mmCIF file of N, CA and C and ligand atoms in Angstrom:
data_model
loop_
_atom_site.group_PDB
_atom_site.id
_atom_site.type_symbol
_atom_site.label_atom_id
_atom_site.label_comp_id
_atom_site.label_asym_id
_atom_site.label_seq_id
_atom_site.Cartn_x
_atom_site.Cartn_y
_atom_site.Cartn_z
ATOM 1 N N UNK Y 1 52.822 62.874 90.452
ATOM 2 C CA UNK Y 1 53.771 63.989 90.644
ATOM 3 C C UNK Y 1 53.371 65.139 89.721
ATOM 4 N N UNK Y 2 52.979 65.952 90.322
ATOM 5 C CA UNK Y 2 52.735 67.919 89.453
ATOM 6 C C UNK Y 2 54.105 67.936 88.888
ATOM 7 N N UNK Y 3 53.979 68.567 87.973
ATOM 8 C CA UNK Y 3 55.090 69.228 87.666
ATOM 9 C C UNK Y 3 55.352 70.740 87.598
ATOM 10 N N UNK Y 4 56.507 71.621 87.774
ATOM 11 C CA UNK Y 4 56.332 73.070 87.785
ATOM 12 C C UNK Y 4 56.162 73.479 86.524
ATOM 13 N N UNK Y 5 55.194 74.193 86.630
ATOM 14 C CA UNK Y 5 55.397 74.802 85.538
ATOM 15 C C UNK Y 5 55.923 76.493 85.395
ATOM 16 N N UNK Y 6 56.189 76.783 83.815
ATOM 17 C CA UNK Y 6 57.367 77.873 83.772
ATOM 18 C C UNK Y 6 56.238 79.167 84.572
ATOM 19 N N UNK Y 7 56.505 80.079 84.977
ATOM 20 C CA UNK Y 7 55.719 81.288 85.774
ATOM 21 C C UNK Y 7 55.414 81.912 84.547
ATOM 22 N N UNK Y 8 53.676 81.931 84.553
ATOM 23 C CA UNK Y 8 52.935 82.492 83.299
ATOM 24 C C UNK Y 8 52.954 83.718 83.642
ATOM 25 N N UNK Y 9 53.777 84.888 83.170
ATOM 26 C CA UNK Y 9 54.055 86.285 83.223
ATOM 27 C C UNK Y 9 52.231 87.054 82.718
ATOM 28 N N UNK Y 10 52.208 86.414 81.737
ATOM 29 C CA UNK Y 10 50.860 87.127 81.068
ATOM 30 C C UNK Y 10 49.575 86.805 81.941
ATOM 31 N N UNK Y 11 49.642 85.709 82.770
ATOM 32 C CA UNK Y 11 48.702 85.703 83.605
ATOM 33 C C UNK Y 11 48.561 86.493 84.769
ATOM 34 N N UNK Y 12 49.629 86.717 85.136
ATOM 35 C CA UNK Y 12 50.052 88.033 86.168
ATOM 36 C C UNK Y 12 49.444 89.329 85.803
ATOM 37 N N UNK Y 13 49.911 89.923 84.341
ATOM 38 C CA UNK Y 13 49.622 90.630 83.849
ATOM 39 C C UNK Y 13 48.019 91.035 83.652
ATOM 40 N N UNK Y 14 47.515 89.821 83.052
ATOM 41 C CA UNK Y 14 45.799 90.125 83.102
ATOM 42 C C UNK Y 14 44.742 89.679 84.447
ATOM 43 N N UNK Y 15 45.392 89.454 85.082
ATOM 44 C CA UNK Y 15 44.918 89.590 86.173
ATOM 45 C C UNK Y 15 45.070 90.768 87.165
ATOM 46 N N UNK Y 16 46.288 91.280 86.943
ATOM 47 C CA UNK Y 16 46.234 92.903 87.487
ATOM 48 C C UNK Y 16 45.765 93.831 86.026
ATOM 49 N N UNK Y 17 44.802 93.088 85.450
ATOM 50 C CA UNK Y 17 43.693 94.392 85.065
ATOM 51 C C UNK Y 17 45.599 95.127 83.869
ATOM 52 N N UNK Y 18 45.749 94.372 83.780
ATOM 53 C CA UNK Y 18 47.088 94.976 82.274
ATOM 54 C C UNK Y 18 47.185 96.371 83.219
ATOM 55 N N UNK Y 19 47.275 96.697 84.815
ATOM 56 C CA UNK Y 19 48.133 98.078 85.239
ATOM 57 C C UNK Y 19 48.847 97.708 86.489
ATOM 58 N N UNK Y 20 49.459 98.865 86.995
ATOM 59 C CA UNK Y 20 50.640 98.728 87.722
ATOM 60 C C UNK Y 20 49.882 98.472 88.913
ATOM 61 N N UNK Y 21 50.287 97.147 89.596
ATOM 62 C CA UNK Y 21 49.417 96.731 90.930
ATOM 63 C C UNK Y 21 49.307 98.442 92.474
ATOM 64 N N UNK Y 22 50.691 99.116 91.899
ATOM 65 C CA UNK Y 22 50.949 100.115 92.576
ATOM 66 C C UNK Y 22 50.006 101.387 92.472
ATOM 67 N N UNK Y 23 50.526 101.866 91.828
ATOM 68 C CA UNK Y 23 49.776 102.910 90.709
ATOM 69 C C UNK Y 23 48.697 103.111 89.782
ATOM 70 N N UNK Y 24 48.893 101.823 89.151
ATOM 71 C CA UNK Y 24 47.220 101.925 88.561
ATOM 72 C C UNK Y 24 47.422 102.406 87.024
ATOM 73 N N UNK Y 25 48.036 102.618 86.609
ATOM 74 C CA UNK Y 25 49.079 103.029 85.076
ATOM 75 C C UNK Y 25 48.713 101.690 84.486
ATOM 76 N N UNK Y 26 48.476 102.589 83.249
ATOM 77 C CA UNK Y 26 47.624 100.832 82.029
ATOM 78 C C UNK Y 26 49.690 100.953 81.826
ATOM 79 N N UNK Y 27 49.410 99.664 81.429
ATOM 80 C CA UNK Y 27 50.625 98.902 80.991
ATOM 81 C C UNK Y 27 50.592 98.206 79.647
ATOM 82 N N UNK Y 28 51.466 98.661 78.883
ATOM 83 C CA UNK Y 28 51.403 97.650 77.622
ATOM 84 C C UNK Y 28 52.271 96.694 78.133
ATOM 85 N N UNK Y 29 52.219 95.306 77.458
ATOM 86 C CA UNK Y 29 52.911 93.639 78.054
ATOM 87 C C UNK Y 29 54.452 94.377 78.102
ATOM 88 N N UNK Y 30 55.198 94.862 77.106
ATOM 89 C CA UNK Y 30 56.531 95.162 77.631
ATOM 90 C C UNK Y 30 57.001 96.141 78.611
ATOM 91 N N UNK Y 31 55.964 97.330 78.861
ATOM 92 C CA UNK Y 31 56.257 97.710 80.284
ATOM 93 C C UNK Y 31 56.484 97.095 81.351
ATOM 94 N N UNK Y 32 55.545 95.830 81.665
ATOM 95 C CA UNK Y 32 55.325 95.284 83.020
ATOM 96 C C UNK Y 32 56.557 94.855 83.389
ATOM 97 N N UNK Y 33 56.557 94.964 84.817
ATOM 98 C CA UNK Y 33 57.740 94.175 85.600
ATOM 99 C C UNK Y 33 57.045 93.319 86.371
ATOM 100 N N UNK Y 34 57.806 92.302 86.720
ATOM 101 C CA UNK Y 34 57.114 91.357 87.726
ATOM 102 C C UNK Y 34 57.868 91.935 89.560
ATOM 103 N N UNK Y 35 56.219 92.496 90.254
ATOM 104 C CA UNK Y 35 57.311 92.423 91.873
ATOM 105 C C UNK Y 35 56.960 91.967 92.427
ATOM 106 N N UNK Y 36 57.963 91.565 93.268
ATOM 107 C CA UNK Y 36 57.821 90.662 94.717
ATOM 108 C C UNK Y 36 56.605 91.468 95.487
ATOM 109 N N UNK Y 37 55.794 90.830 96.154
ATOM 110 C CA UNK Y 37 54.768 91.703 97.155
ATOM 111 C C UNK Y 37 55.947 91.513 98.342
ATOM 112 N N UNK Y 38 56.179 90.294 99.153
ATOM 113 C CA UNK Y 38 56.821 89.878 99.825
ATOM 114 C C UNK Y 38 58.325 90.115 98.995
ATOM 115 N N UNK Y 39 59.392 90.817 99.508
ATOM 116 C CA UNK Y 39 60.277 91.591 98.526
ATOM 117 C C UNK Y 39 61.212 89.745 98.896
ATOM 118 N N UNK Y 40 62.102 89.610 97.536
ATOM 119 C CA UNK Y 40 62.732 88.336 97.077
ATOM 120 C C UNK Y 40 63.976 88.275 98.080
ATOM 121 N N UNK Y 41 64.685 89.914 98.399
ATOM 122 C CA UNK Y 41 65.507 89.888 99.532
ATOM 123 C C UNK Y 41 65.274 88.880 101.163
ATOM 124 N N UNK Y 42 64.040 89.783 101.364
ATOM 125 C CA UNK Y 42 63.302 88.898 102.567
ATOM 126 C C UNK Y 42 62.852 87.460 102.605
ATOM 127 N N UNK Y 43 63.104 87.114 101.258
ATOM 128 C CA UNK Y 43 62.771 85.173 101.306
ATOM 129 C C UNK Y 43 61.472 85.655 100.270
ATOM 130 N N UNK Y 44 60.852 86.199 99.740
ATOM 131 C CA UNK Y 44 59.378 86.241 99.041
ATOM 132 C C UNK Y 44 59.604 85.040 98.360
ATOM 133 N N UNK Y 45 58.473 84.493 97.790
ATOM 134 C CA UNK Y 45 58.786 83.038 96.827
ATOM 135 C C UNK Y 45 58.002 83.567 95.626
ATOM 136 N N UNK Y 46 58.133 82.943 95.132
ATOM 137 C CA UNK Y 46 57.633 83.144 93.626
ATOM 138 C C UNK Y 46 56.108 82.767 92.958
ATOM 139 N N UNK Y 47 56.000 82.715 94.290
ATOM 140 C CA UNK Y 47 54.391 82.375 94.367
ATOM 141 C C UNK Y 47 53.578 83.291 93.334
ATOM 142 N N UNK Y 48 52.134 82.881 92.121
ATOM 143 C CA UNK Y 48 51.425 83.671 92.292
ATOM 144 C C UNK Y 48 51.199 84.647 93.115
ATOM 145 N N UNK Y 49 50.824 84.314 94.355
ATOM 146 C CA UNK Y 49 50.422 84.828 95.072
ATOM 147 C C UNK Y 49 51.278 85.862 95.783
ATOM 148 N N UNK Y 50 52.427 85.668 95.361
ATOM 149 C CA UNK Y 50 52.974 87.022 95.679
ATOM 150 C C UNK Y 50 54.072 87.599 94.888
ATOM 151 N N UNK Y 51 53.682 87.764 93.554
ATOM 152 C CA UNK Y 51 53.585 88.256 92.690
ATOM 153 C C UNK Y 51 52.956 89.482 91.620
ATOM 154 N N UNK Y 52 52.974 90.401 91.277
ATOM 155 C CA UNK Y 52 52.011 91.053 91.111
ATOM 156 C C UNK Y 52 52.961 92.344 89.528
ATOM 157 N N UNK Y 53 52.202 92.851 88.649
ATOM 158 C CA UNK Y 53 52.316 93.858 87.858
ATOM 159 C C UNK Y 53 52.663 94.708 88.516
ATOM 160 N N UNK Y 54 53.647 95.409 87.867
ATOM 161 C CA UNK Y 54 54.391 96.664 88.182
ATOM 162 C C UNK Y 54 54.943 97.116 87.495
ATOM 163 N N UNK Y 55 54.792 98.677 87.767
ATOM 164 C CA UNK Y 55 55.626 99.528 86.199
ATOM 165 C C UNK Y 55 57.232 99.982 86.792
ATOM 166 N N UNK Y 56 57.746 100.393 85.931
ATOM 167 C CA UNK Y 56 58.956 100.756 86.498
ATOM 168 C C UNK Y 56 59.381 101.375 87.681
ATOM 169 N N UNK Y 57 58.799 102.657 87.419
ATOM 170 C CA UNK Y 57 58.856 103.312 88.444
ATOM 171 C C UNK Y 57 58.366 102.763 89.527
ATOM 172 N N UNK Y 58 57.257 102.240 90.080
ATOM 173 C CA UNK Y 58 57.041 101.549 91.311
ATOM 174 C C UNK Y 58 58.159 100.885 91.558
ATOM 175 N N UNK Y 59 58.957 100.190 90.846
ATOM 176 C CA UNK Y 59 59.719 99.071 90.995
ATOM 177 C C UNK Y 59 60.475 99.128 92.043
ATOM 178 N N UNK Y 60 60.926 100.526 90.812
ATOM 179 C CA UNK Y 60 62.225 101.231 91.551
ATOM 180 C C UNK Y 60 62.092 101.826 93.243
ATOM 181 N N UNK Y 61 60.831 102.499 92.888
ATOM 182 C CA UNK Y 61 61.005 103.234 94.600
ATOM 183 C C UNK Y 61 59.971 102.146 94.987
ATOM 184 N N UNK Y 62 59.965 100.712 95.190
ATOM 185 C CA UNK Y 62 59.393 100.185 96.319
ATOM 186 C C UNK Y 62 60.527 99.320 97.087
ATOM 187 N N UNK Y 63 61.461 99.343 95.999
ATOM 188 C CA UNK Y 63 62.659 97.737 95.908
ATOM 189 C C UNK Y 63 62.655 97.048 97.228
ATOM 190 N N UNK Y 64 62.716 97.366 98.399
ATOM 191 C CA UNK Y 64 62.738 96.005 99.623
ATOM 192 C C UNK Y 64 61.479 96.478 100.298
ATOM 193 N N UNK Y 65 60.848 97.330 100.728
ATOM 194 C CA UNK Y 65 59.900 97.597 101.250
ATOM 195 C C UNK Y 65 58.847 96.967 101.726
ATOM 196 N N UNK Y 66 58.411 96.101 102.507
ATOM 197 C CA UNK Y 66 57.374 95.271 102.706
ATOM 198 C C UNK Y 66 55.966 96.441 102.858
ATOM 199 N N UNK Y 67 55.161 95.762 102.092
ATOM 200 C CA UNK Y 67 53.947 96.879 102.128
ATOM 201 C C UNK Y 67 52.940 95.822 103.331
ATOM 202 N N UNK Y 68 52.187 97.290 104.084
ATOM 203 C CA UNK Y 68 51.558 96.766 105.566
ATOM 204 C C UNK Y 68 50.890 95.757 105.163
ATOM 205 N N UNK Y 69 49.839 96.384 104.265
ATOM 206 C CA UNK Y 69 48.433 94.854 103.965
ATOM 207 C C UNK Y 69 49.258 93.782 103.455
ATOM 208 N N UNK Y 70 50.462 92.904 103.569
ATOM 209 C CA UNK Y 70 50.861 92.139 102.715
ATOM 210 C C UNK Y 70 50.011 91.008 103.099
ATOM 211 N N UNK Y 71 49.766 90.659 104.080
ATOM 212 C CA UNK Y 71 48.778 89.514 104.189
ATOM 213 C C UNK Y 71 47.326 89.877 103.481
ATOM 214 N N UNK Y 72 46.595 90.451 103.542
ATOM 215 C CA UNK Y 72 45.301 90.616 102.954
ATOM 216 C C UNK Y 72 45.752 90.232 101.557
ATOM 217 N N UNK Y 73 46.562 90.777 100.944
ATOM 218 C CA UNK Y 73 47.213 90.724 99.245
ATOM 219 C C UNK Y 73 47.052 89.237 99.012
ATOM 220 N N UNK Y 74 48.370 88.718 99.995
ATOM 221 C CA UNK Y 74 48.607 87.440 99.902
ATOM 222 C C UNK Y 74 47.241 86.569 99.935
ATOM 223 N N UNK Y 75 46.592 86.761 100.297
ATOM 224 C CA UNK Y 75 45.028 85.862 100.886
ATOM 225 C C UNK Y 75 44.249 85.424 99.704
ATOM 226 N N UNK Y 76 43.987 87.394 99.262
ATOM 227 C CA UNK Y 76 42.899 87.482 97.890
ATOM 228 C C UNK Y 76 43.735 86.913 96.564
ATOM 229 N N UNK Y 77 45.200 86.673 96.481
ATOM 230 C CA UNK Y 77 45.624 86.326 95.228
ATOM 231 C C UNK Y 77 45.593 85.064 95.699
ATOM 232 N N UNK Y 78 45.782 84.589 96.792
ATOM 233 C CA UNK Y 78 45.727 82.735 96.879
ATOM 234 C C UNK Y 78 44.447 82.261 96.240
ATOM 235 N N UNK Y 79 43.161 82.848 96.527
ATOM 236 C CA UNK Y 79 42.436 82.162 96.581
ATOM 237 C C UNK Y 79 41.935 82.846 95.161
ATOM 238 N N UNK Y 80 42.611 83.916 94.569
ATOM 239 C CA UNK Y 80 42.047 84.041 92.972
ATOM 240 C C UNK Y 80 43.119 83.079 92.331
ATOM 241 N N UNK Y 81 44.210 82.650 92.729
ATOM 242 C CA UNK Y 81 45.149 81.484 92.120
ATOM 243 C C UNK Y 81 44.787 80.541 92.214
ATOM 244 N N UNK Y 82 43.956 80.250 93.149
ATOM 245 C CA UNK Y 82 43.568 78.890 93.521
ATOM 246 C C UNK Y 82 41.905 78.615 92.404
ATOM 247 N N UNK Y 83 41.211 79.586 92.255
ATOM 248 C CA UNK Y 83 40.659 79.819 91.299
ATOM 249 C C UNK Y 83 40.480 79.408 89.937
ATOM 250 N N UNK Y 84 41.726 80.204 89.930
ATOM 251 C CA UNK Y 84 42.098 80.352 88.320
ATOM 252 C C UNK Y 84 43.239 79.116 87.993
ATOM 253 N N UNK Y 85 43.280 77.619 89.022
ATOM 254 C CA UNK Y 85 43.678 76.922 88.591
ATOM 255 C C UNK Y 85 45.290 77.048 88.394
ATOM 256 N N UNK Y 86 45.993 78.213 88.859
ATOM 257 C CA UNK Y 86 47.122 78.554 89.143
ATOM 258 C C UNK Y 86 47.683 78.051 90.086
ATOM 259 N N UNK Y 87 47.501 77.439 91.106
ATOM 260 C CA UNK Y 87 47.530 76.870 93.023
ATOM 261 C C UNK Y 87 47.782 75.422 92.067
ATOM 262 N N UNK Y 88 48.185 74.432 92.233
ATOM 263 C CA UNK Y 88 48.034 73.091 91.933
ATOM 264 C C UNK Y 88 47.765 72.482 93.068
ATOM 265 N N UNK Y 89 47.163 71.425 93.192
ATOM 266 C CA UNK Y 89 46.945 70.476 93.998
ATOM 267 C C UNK Y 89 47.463 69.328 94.312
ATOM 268 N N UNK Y 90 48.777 68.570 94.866
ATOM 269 C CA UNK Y 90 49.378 67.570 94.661
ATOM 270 C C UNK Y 90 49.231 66.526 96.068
ATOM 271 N N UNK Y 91 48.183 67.155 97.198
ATOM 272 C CA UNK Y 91 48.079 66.345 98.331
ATOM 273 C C UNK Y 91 47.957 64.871 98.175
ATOM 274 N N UNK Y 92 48.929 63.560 98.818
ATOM 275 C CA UNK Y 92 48.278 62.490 98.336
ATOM 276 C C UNK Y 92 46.984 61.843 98.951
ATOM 277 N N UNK Y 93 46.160 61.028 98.315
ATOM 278 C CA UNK Y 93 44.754 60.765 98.884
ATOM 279 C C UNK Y 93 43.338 61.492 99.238
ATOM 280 N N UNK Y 94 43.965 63.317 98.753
ATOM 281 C CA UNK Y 94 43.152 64.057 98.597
ATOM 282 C C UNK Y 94 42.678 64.699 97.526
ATOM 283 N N UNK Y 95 41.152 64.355 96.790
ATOM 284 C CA UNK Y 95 40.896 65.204 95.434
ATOM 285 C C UNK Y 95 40.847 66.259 95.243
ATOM 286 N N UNK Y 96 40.384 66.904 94.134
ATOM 287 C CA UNK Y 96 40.033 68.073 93.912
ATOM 288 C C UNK Y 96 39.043 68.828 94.299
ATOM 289 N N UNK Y 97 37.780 68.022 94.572
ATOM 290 C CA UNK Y 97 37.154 67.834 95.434
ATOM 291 C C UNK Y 97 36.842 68.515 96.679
ATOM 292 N N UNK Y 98 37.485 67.438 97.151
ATOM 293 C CA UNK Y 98 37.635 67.429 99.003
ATOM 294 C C UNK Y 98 38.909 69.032 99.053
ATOM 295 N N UNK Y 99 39.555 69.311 98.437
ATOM 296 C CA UNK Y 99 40.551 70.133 98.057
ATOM 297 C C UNK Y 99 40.015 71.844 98.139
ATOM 298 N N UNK Y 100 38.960 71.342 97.667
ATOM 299 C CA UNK Y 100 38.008 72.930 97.307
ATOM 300 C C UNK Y 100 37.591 73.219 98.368
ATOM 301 N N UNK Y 101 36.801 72.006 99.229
ATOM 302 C CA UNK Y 101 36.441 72.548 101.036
ATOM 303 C C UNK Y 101 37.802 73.359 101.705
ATOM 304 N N UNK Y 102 38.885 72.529 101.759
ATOM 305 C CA UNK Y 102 39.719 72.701 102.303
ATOM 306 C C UNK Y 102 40.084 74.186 102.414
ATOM 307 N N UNK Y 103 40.491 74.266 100.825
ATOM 308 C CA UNK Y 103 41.302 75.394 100.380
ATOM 309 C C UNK Y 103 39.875 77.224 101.148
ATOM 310 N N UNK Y 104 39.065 76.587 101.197
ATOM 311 C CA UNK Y 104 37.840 78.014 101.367
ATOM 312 C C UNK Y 104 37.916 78.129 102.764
ATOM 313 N N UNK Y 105 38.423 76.900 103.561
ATOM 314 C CA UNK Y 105 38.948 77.428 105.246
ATOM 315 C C UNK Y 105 40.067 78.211 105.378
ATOM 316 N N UNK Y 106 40.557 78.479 103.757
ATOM 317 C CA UNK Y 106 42.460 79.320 104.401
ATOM 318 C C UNK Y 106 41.528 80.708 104.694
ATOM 319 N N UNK Y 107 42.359 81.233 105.915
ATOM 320 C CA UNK Y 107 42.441 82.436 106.297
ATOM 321 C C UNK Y 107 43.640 83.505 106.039
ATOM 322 N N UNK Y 108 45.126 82.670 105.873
ATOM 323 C CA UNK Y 108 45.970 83.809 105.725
ATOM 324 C C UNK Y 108 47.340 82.732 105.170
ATOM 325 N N UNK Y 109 47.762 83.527 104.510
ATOM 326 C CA UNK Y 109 49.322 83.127 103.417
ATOM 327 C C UNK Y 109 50.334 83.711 103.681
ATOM 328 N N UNK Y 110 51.064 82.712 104.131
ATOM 329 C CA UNK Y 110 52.734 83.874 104.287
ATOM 330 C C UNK Y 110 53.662 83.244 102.838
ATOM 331 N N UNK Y 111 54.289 83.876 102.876
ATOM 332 C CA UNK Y 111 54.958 83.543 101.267
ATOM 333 C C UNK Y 111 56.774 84.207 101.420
ATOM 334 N N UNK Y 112 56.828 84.016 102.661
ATOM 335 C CA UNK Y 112 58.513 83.873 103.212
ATOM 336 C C UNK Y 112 59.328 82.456 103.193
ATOM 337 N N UNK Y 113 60.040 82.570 102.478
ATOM 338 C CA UNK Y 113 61.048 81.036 102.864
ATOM 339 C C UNK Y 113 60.460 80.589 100.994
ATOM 340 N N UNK Y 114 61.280 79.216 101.279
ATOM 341 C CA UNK Y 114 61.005 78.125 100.424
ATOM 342 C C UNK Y 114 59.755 77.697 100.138
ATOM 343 N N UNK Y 115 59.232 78.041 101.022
ATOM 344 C CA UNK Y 115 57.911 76.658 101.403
ATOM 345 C C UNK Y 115 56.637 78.069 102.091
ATOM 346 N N UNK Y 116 55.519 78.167 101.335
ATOM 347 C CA UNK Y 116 54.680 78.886 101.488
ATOM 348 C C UNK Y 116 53.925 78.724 102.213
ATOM 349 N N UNK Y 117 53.129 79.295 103.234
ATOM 350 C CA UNK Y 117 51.849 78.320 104.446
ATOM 351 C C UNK Y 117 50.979 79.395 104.065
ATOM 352 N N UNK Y 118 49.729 78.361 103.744
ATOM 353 C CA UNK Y 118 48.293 78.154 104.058
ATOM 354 C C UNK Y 118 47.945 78.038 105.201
ATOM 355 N N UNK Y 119 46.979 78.829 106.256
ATOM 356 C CA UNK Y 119 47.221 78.425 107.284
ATOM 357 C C UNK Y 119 45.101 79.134 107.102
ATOM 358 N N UNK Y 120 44.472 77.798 107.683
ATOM 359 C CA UNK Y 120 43.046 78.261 108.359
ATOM 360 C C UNK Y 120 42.737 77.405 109.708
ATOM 361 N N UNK Y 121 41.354 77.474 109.744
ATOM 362 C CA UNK Y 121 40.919 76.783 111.222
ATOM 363 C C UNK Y 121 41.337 75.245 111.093
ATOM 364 N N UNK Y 122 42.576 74.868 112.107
ATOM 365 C CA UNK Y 122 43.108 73.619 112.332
ATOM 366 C C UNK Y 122 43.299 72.732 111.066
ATOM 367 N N UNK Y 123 43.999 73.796 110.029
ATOM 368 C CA UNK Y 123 44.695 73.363 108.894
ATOM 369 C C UNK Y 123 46.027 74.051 108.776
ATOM 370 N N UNK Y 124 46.822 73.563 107.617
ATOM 371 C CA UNK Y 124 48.094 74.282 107.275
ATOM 372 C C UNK Y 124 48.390 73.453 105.988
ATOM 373 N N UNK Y 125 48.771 73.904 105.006
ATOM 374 C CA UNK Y 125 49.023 73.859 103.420
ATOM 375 C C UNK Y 125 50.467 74.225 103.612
ATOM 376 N N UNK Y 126 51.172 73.688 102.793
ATOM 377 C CA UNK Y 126 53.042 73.724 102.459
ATOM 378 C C UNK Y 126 52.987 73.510 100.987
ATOM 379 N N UNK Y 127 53.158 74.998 100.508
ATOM 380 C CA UNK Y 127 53.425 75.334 99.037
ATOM 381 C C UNK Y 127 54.421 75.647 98.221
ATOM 382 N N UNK Y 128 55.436 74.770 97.604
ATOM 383 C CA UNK Y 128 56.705 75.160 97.184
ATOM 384 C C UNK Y 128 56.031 75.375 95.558
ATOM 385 N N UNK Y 129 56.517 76.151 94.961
ATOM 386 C CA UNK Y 129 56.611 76.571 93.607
ATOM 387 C C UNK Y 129 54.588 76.750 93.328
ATOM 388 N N UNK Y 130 53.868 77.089 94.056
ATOM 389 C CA UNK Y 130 52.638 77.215 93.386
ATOM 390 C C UNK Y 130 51.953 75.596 93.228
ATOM 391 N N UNK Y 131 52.830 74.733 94.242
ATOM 392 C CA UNK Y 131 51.839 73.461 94.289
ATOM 393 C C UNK Y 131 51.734 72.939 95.776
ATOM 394 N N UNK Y 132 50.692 72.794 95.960
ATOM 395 C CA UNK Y 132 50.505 72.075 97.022
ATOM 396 C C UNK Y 132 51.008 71.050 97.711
ATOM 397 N N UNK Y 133 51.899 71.099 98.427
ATOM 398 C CA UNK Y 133 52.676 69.520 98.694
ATOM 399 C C UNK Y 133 52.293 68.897 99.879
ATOM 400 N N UNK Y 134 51.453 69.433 100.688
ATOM 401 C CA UNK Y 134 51.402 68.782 102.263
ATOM 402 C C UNK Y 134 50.271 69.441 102.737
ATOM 403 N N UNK Y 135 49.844 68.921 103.453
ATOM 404 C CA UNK Y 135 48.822 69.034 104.581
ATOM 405 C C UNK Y 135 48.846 69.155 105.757
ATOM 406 N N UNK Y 136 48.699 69.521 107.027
ATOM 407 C CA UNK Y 136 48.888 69.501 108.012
ATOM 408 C C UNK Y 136 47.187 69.525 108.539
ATOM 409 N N UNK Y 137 46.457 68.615 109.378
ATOM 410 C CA UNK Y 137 45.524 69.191 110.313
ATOM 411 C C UNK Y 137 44.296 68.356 110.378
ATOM 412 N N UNK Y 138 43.159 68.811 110.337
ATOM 413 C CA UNK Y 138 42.284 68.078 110.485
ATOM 414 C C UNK Y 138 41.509 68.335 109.045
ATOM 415 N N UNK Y 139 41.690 67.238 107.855
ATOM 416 C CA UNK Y 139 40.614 67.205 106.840
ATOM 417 C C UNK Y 139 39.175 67.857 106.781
ATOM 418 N N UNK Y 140 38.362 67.248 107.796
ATOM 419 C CA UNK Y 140 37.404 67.891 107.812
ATOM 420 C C UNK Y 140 36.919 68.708 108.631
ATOM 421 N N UNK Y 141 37.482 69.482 109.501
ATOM 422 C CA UNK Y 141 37.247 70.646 110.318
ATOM 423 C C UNK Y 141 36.593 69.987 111.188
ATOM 424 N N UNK Y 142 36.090 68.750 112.035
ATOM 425 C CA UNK Y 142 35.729 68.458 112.827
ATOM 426 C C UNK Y 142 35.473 68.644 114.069
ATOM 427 N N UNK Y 143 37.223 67.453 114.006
ATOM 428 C CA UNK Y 143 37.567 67.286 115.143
ATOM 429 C C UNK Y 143 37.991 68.192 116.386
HETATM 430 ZN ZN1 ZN K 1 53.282 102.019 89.139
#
């Protein structure tokens, strides 16, 4: 069993480059805000992955707004979370390993609801809190 762990704010932070994911404004650590990409109204989860640095002002004038590229966003932070060891892995009977093929077939992340999907060629990933809990599909892209 993974356990959650608390949401590393500072990793957010240096990974958007210490500026406003919006704007581009250096940020000292107590400026930053944490925003929803996928806004928290609409179901966003708390995913890394859709998560991101933000200065105030963005905050303010983005507050529910879904921005167009949200999938591309969602994609490149999965797979820099997944990276950077942020993504956990909790599938049972599957390593870390076999995990790494897997995870390089995702094509696209939605990060609405409870439960986050991974979704590539004749796979699907179910991500609550930044861990991997399920599988759906064909292991090895085969079949
Ligand atoms: Zn900004």
């Amino acid at each position: 069993m993974v356990k959650r762990k608390a949401l590393d704010k500072r990793y957010i932070y240096l990974r958007d480059g210490q500026r406003c994911f919006y704007c581009g404004k250096h940020l000292k650590p107590g400026q930053m805000t944490l925003d929803h990409y996928e806004p928290r109204s609409e179901g966003g989860s708390d995913d890394y992955f859709n998560l991101v640095s933000c200065c105030r002002l963005c905050n303010k004038y983005k507050k529910n707004k879904i921005p167009v590229d949200k999938g591309k966003i969602h994609l490149e932070l999965f797979h820099r979370a997944w990276k950077d060891k942020k993504v956990l892995w909790a599938v049972k009977g599957i390593g870390r390993n076999e995990s790494e093929e897997i995870l390089s077939r995702i094509t696209s992340v939605h990060c609405r609801g409870e439960i986050s999907l991974a979704r590539g060629d004749k796979i699907t990933l179910y991500i609550r809190n930044n861990i991997v809990i399920r599988m759906d599909g064909d292991r090895m892209g085969i079949l």
